[in-house]
Amino acid sequence: MSKKVLIIGAGPAGYPAALRLKELGAEPTIVESWDFGGTCLNRGCIPSKSLLDAGYRVHSVETLKSLTAEGKTLDFTPDMLAWDRIKARRAAAVTKLRTSLEKLFELKKIEVARGKAAFTGANVATIAKAAGPVTKAFDCAIIAAGTRPAFPPPFDAVKALLTDSDRVFDLPKLPGSVIVVGAGAIGLEFACFFNSMGAEVSVVELLPDILAGEDALVARAIKTSFEKRGIRFYLGKKTAAVETSGGLKTLVLEDGSRISAEEILVGAGRAADLSALGLEKIGLDWDRKGVKVDAYMRTTVKNIYAAGDINGISGLAHSASRQGEIAAENIMGASRTFDENLAPRCIYTWPEAASVGLNKARAEAKGLAVKVSRAYFLGIGKAVTHGETEGFVQLVYDAADETILGAQIAGAAATELIHVLAAAVTFKLKRTDMRELIYAHPTMAEAIYEALRK
């Protein structure tokens, strides 16, 4: 008799879990109260990349301006773009992908229940549907309910007056000036976009540097590039209050300084959405970071698993998908574990940034002796011909046998190049192994080869 598995949430953790369970012969039911695809597809990864693509095309116009014939001008400015059309392009991409996903579930004959699910016991949940509540029994369950934007104090008291990474797509017009709170991936991507649209952008960060946890050289490369384009940084600054007056919104910092703009976007992370799941009724252990799980994605209730942002491990969509698949396979008898170290971390600004595995600081904190090599795009043929010479590829090796422990990239195509090095980290390849590859010329990937030769 096949296992009945209830999956709460149809985002990047939930829907891959459902598909894998179906492949393995289970009877999955996926419950979703919102749009299929979750935050990533509808309000996160996909729509933000549509905006960033529009911004990068504007950014690229500067190159075309330098190539115009003598006496000719390319009179293009960002204010010539229609915000409504940018939003419509984003919406069309989201709708196309969501529709394809829904059709895939129809094709696979996977049961989809529309409504909110809450546990009433270790093997039963209630689904609040529009027509009334429905009781659903299950053998195992996967919680994949995702997260929502976090508003730390003092922003929580005025969050209705501010925007965030979910609601930014609903702004009625492009602001002429923006304060971005938070210098992580979310904050920097939106800072990059609004700057490309001609807005004055200020980034306020509580920590002393941007991109906490990433390599210091990567952070420096991104910050330097942003500052050249006019983005201002206020690092190590804590906000004491938020004020609104005369169409402007103002941050009052603890040092007494004030920063004003037409819009404030709070990109200070996300919080697990644990509301109304009925976790207290089944004795499941959780805290402010999310639902507690082991390496197998199993919660403190043996037949219930949690995958994706809701367990607080990673916060990346591709990590969520792998966790969902791992949970599915373990429900069906496997013993797979999730290694956060193997998941590429990507930032889609320009220049891009990406990393995988350990950087030098993290490796040394683990007591490892390491060596580092680095190659700059400034000496790479394709980078020079494309005018994309910012950044570098950096490799971290075990000092004894030169096993590749990690990699960091800042520069054009970083989010694509990182997968070559993710394979190296995953399969514990050595420097000599990676040098055996033939790297096509001219490509940005030649920077990897040059770093290997250093």
PDB file of N, CA and C in Angstrom, residues 169-230:
ATOM      1  N   PHE A 169       6.676  45.129  -6.230  1.00  0.00           N
ATOM      2  CA  PHE A 169       6.129  44.990  -7.583  1.00  0.00           C
ATOM      3  C   PHE A 169       4.782  45.690  -7.738  1.00  0.00           C
ATOM      4  N   ASP A 170       4.199  46.098  -6.620  1.00  0.00           N
ATOM      5  CA  ASP A 170       2.901  46.766  -6.659  1.00  0.00           C
ATOM      6  C   ASP A 170       3.012  48.283  -6.561  1.00  0.00           C
ATOM      7  N   LEU A 171       4.225  48.819  -6.501  1.00  0.00           N
ATOM      8  CA  LEU A 171       4.375  50.270  -6.429  1.00  0.00           C
ATOM      9  C   LEU A 171       3.694  50.917  -7.635  1.00  0.00           C
ATOM     10  N   PRO A 172       2.911  51.976  -7.420  1.00  0.00           N
ATOM     11  CA  PRO A 172       2.198  52.601  -8.543  1.00  0.00           C
ATOM     12  C   PRO A 172       3.111  53.316  -9.526  1.00  0.00           C
ATOM     13  N   LYS A 173       4.286  53.754  -9.046  1.00  0.00           N
ATOM     14  CA  LYS A 173       5.234  54.422  -9.938  1.00  0.00           C
ATOM     15  C   LYS A 173       6.649  54.191  -9.425  1.00  0.00           C
ATOM     16  N   LEU A 174       7.612  54.393 -10.308  1.00  0.00           N
ATOM     17  CA  LEU A 174       9.006  54.270  -9.896  1.00  0.00           C
ATOM     18  C   LEU A 174       9.392  55.475  -9.050  1.00  0.00           C
ATOM     19  N   PRO A 175       9.918  55.260  -7.864  1.00  0.00           N
ATOM     20  CA  PRO A 175      10.313  56.389  -7.025  1.00  0.00           C
ATOM     21  C   PRO A 175      11.579  57.057  -7.550  1.00  0.00           C
ATOM     22  N   GLY A 176      11.691  58.348  -7.285  1.00  0.00           N
ATOM     23  CA  GLY A 176      12.887  59.073  -7.695  1.00  0.00           C
ATOM     24  C   GLY A 176      14.044  58.884  -6.741  1.00  0.00           C
ATOM     25  N   SER A 177      13.731  58.420  -5.541  1.00  0.00           N
ATOM     26  CA  SER A 177      14.770  58.149  -4.549  1.00  0.00           C
ATOM     27  C   SER A 177      14.308  57.011  -3.655  1.00  0.00           C
ATOM     28  N   VAL A 178      15.249  56.163  -3.257  1.00  0.00           N
ATOM     29  CA  VAL A 178      14.924  54.969  -2.475  1.00  0.00           C
ATOM     30  C   VAL A 178      15.980  54.759  -1.394  1.00  0.00           C
ATOM     31  N   ILE A 179      15.511  54.412  -0.205  1.00  0.00           N
ATOM     32  CA  ILE A 179      16.397  53.911   0.843  1.00  0.00           C
ATOM     33  C   ILE A 179      16.171  52.412   0.931  1.00  0.00           C
ATOM     34  N   VAL A 180      17.224  51.642   0.797  1.00  0.00           N
ATOM     35  CA  VAL A 180      17.142  50.190   0.940  1.00  0.00           C
ATOM     36  C   VAL A 180      17.727  49.823   2.297  1.00  0.00           C
ATOM     37  N   VAL A 181      16.925  49.173   3.121  1.00  0.00           N
ATOM     38  CA  VAL A 181      17.379  48.745   4.440  1.00  0.00           C
ATOM     39  C   VAL A 181      17.819  47.288   4.340  1.00  0.00           C
ATOM     40  N   GLY A 182      19.104  47.056   4.513  1.00  0.00           N
ATOM     41  CA  GLY A 182      19.639  45.700   4.409  1.00  0.00           C
ATOM     42  C   GLY A 182      20.557  45.564   3.215  1.00  0.00           C
ATOM     43  N   ALA A 183      21.787  45.123   3.461  1.00  0.00           N
ATOM     44  CA  ALA A 183      22.778  44.985   2.392  1.00  0.00           C
ATOM     45  C   ALA A 183      23.120  43.528   2.135  1.00  0.00           C
ATOM     46  N   GLY A 184      22.095  42.672   2.223  1.00  0.00           N
ATOM     47  CA  GLY A 184      22.240  41.293   1.794  1.00  0.00           C
ATOM     48  C   GLY A 184      21.872  41.179   0.332  1.00  0.00           C
ATOM     49  N   ALA A 185      21.656  39.966  -0.149  1.00  0.00           N
ATOM     50  CA  ALA A 185      21.354  39.749  -1.564  1.00  0.00           C
ATOM     51  C   ALA A 185      20.091  40.489  -1.995  1.00  0.00           C
ATOM     52  N   ILE A 186      19.017  40.402  -1.194  1.00  0.00           N
ATOM     53  CA  ILE A 186      17.756  41.049  -1.563  1.00  0.00           C
ATOM     54  C   ILE A 186      17.937  42.552  -1.675  1.00  0.00           C
ATOM     55  N   GLY A 187      18.512  43.159  -0.646  1.00  0.00           N
ATOM     56  CA  GLY A 187      18.678  44.602  -0.638  1.00  0.00           C
ATOM     57  C   GLY A 187      19.548  45.097  -1.771  1.00  0.00           C
ATOM     58  N   LEU A 188      20.656  44.419  -2.026  1.00  0.00           N
ATOM     59  CA  LEU A 188      21.577  44.875  -3.067  1.00  0.00           C
ATOM     60  C   LEU A 188      20.994  44.716  -4.461  1.00  0.00           C
ATOM     61  N   GLU A 189      20.226  43.670  -4.687  1.00  0.00           N
ATOM     62  CA  GLU A 189      19.611  43.504  -6.006  1.00  0.00           C
ATOM     63  C   GLU A 189      18.627  44.631  -6.291  1.00  0.00           C
ATOM     64  N   PHE A 190      17.817  44.997  -5.307  1.00  0.00           N
ATOM     65  CA  PHE A 190      16.872  46.091  -5.543  1.00  0.00           C
ATOM     66  C   PHE A 190      17.581  47.439  -5.599  1.00  0.00           C
ATOM     67  N   ALA A 191      18.649  47.613  -4.840  1.00  0.00           N
ATOM     68  CA  ALA A 191      19.433  48.842  -4.935  1.00  0.00           C
ATOM     69  C   ALA A 191      19.998  48.993  -6.338  1.00  0.00           C
ATOM     70  N   CYS A 192      20.493  47.897  -6.893  1.00  0.00           N
ATOM     71  CA  CYS A 192      21.048  47.887  -8.245  1.00  0.00           C
ATOM     72  C   CYS A 192      19.978  48.254  -9.270  1.00  0.00           C
ATOM     73  N   PHE A 193      18.791  47.661  -9.121  1.00  0.00           N
ATOM     74  CA  PHE A 193      17.712  47.934 -10.065  1.00  0.00           C
ATOM     75  C   PHE A 193      17.286  49.395 -10.021  1.00  0.00           C
ATOM     76  N   PHE A 194      16.985  49.905  -8.841  1.00  0.00           N
ATOM     77  CA  PHE A 194      16.487  51.281  -8.745  1.00  0.00           C
ATOM     78  C   PHE A 194      17.535  52.285  -9.211  1.00  0.00           C
ATOM     79  N   ASN A 195      18.799  52.007  -8.958  1.00  0.00           N
ATOM     80  CA  ASN A 195      19.864  52.872  -9.450  1.00  0.00           C
ATOM     81  C   ASN A 195      19.875  52.903 -10.972  1.00  0.00           C
ATOM     82  N   SER A 196      19.672  51.759 -11.609  1.00  0.00           N
ATOM     83  CA  SER A 196      19.657  51.709 -13.074  1.00  0.00           C
ATOM     84  C   SER A 196      18.485  52.484 -13.652  1.00  0.00           C
ATOM     85  N   MET A 197      17.409  52.607 -12.866  1.00  0.00           N
ATOM     86  CA  MET A 197      16.231  53.341 -13.307  1.00  0.00           C
ATOM     87  C   MET A 197      16.341  54.844 -13.050  1.00  0.00           C
ATOM     88  N   GLY A 198      17.505  55.271 -12.571  1.00  0.00           N
ATOM     89  CA  GLY A 198      17.742  56.695 -12.372  1.00  0.00           C
ATOM     90  C   GLY A 198      17.422  57.216 -10.992  1.00  0.00           C
ATOM     91  N   ALA A 199      17.042  56.343 -10.074  1.00  0.00           N
ATOM     92  CA  ALA A 199      16.712  56.780  -8.717  1.00  0.00           C
ATOM     93  C   ALA A 199      17.983  57.028  -7.908  1.00  0.00           C
ATOM     94  N   GLU A 200      17.892  57.945  -6.958  1.00  0.00           N
ATOM     95  CA  GLU A 200      18.954  58.117  -5.970  1.00  0.00           C
ATOM     96  C   GLU A 200      18.783  57.012  -4.931  1.00  0.00           C
ATOM     97  N   VAL A 201      19.829  56.228  -4.710  1.00  0.00           N
ATOM     98  CA  VAL A 201      19.717  55.051  -3.849  1.00  0.00           C
ATOM     99  C   VAL A 201      20.696  55.135  -2.684  1.00  0.00           C
ATOM    100  N   SER A 202      20.169  54.898  -1.490  1.00  0.00           N
ATOM    101  CA  SER A 202      20.988  54.794  -0.284  1.00  0.00           C
ATOM    102  C   SER A 202      20.745  53.424   0.334  1.00  0.00           C
ATOM    103  N   VAL A 203      21.811  52.763   0.754  1.00  0.00           N
ATOM    104  CA  VAL A 203      21.711  51.451   1.396  1.00  0.00           C
ATOM    105  C   VAL A 203      22.147  51.590   2.851  1.00  0.00           C
ATOM    106  N   VAL A 204      21.264  51.201   3.766  1.00  0.00           N
ATOM    107  CA  VAL A 204      21.547  51.293   5.197  1.00  0.00           C
ATOM    108  C   VAL A 204      21.668  49.881   5.759  1.00  0.00           C
ATOM    109  N   GLU A 205      22.762  49.614   6.434  1.00  0.00           N
ATOM    110  CA  GLU A 205      23.037  48.273   6.953  1.00  0.00           C
ATOM    111  C   GLU A 205      23.533  48.359   8.396  1.00  0.00           C
ATOM    112  N   LEU A 206      22.951  47.530   9.262  1.00  0.00           N
ATOM    113  CA  LEU A 206      23.338  47.486  10.669  1.00  0.00           C
ATOM    114  C   LEU A 206      24.759  46.959  10.858  1.00  0.00           C
ATOM    115  N   LEU A 207      25.156  45.998  10.034  1.00  0.00           N
ATOM    116  CA  LEU A 207      26.481  45.391  10.147  1.00  0.00           C
ATOM    117  C   LEU A 207      27.546  46.289   9.503  1.00  0.00           C
ATOM    118  N   PRO A 208      28.816  46.059   9.823  1.00  0.00           N
ATOM    119  CA  PRO A 208      29.869  46.941   9.309  1.00  0.00           C
ATOM    120  C   PRO A 208      30.218  46.751   7.840  1.00  0.00           C
ATOM    121  N   ASP A 209      29.686  45.711   7.198  1.00  0.00           N
ATOM    122  CA  ASP A 209      29.983  45.494   5.782  1.00  0.00           C
ATOM    123  C   ASP A 209      28.771  44.880   5.096  1.00  0.00           C
ATOM    124  N   ILE A 210      28.788  44.880   3.777  1.00  0.00           N
ATOM    125  CA  ILE A 210      27.704  44.289   3.006  1.00  0.00           C
ATOM    126  C   ILE A 210      27.931  42.784   2.875  1.00  0.00           C
ATOM    127  N   LEU A 211      26.892  42.081   2.462  1.00  0.00           N
ATOM    128  CA  LEU A 211      26.972  40.648   2.153  1.00  0.00           C
ATOM    129  C   LEU A 211      27.602  39.844   3.291  1.00  0.00           C
ATOM    130  N   ALA A 212      26.959  39.899   4.442  1.00  0.00           N
ATOM    131  CA  ALA A 212      27.456  39.174   5.613  1.00  0.00           C
ATOM    132  C   ALA A 212      27.650  37.698   5.294  1.00  0.00           C
ATOM    133  N   GLY A 213      28.792  37.163   5.673  1.00  0.00           N
ATOM    134  CA  GLY A 213      29.088  35.752   5.446  1.00  0.00           C
ATOM    135  C   GLY A 213      29.815  35.469   4.156  1.00  0.00           C
ATOM    136  N   GLU A 214      29.802  36.429   3.239  1.00  0.00           N
ATOM    137  CA  GLU A 214      30.518  36.230   1.978  1.00  0.00           C
ATOM    138  C   GLU A 214      31.956  36.730   2.101  1.00  0.00           C
ATOM    139  N   ASP A 215      32.781  36.366   1.162  1.00  0.00           N
ATOM    140  CA  ASP A 215      34.185  36.747   1.195  1.00  0.00           C
ATOM    141  C   ASP A 215      34.334  38.265   1.145  1.00  0.00           C
ATOM    142  N   ALA A 216      35.270  38.789   1.924  1.00  0.00           N
ATOM    143  CA  ALA A 216      35.449  40.236   2.020  1.00  0.00           C
ATOM    144  C   ALA A 216      35.827  40.859   0.683  1.00  0.00           C
ATOM    145  N   LEU A 217      36.600  40.151  -0.149  1.00  0.00           N
ATOM    146  CA  LEU A 217      36.988  40.695  -1.450  1.00  0.00           C
ATOM    147  C   LEU A 217      35.797  40.788  -2.398  1.00  0.00           C
ATOM    148  N   VAL A 218      34.889  39.828  -2.312  1.00  0.00           N
ATOM    149  CA  VAL A 218      33.666  39.887  -3.119  1.00  0.00           C
ATOM    150  C   VAL A 218      32.832  41.089  -2.694  1.00  0.00           C
ATOM    151  N   ALA A 219      32.657  41.251  -1.387  1.00  0.00           N
ATOM    152  CA  ALA A 219      31.883  42.383  -0.875  1.00  0.00           C
ATOM    153  C   ALA A 219      32.501  43.704  -1.324  1.00  0.00           C
ATOM    154  N   ARG A 220      33.825  43.788  -1.273  1.00  0.00           N
ATOM    155  CA  ARG A 220      34.500  45.025  -1.673  1.00  0.00           C
ATOM    156  C   ARG A 220      34.294  45.314  -3.154  1.00  0.00           C
ATOM    157  N   ALA A 221      34.349  44.271  -3.987  1.00  0.00           N
ATOM    158  CA  ALA A 221      34.174  44.460  -5.429  1.00  0.00           C
ATOM    159  C   ALA A 221      32.780  44.985  -5.751  1.00  0.00           C
ATOM    160  N   ILE A 222      31.763  44.416  -5.109  1.00  0.00           N
ATOM    161  CA  ILE A 222      30.389  44.862  -5.357  1.00  0.00           C
ATOM    162  C   ILE A 222      30.196  46.282  -4.846  1.00  0.00           C
ATOM    163  N   LYS A 223      30.658  46.553  -3.655  1.00  0.00           N
ATOM    164  CA  LYS A 223      30.486  47.883  -3.052  1.00  0.00           C
ATOM    165  C   LYS A 223      31.180  48.955  -3.888  1.00  0.00           C
ATOM    166  N   THR A 224      32.406  48.678  -4.329  1.00  0.00           N
ATOM    167  CA  THR A 224      33.144  49.647  -5.141  1.00  0.00           C
ATOM    168  C   THR A 224      32.414  49.946  -6.440  1.00  0.00           C
ATOM    169  N   SER A 225      31.900  48.910  -7.091  1.00  0.00           N
ATOM    170  CA  SER A 225      31.164  49.099  -8.342  1.00  0.00           C
ATOM    171  C   SER A 225      29.904  49.923  -8.114  1.00  0.00           C
ATOM    172  N   PHE A 226      29.182  49.615  -7.054  1.00  0.00           N
ATOM    173  CA  PHE A 226      27.957  50.359  -6.731  1.00  0.00           C
ATOM    174  C   PHE A 226      28.270  51.834  -6.474  1.00  0.00           C
ATOM    175  N   GLU A 227      29.313  52.086  -5.711  1.00  0.00           N
ATOM    176  CA  GLU A 227      29.650  53.476  -5.372  1.00  0.00           C
ATOM    177  C   GLU A 227      30.037  54.270  -6.615  1.00  0.00           C
ATOM    178  N   LYS A 228      30.687  53.627  -7.573  1.00  0.00           N
ATOM    179  CA  LYS A 228      31.029  54.307  -8.826  1.00  0.00           C
ATOM    180  C   LYS A 228      29.775  54.744  -9.568  1.00  0.00           C
ATOM    181  N   ARG A 229      28.680  54.012  -9.368  1.00  0.00           N
ATOM    182  CA  ARG A 229      27.421  54.341 -10.037  1.00  0.00           C
ATOM    183  C   ARG A 229      26.539  55.259  -9.192  1.00  0.00           C
ATOM    184  N   GLY A 230      27.059  55.725  -8.067  1.00  0.00           N
ATOM    185  CA  GLY A 230      26.339  56.723  -7.279  1.00  0.00           C
ATOM    186  C   GLY A 230      25.522  56.196  -6.118  1.00  0.00           C
TER     187      GLY A 230
END
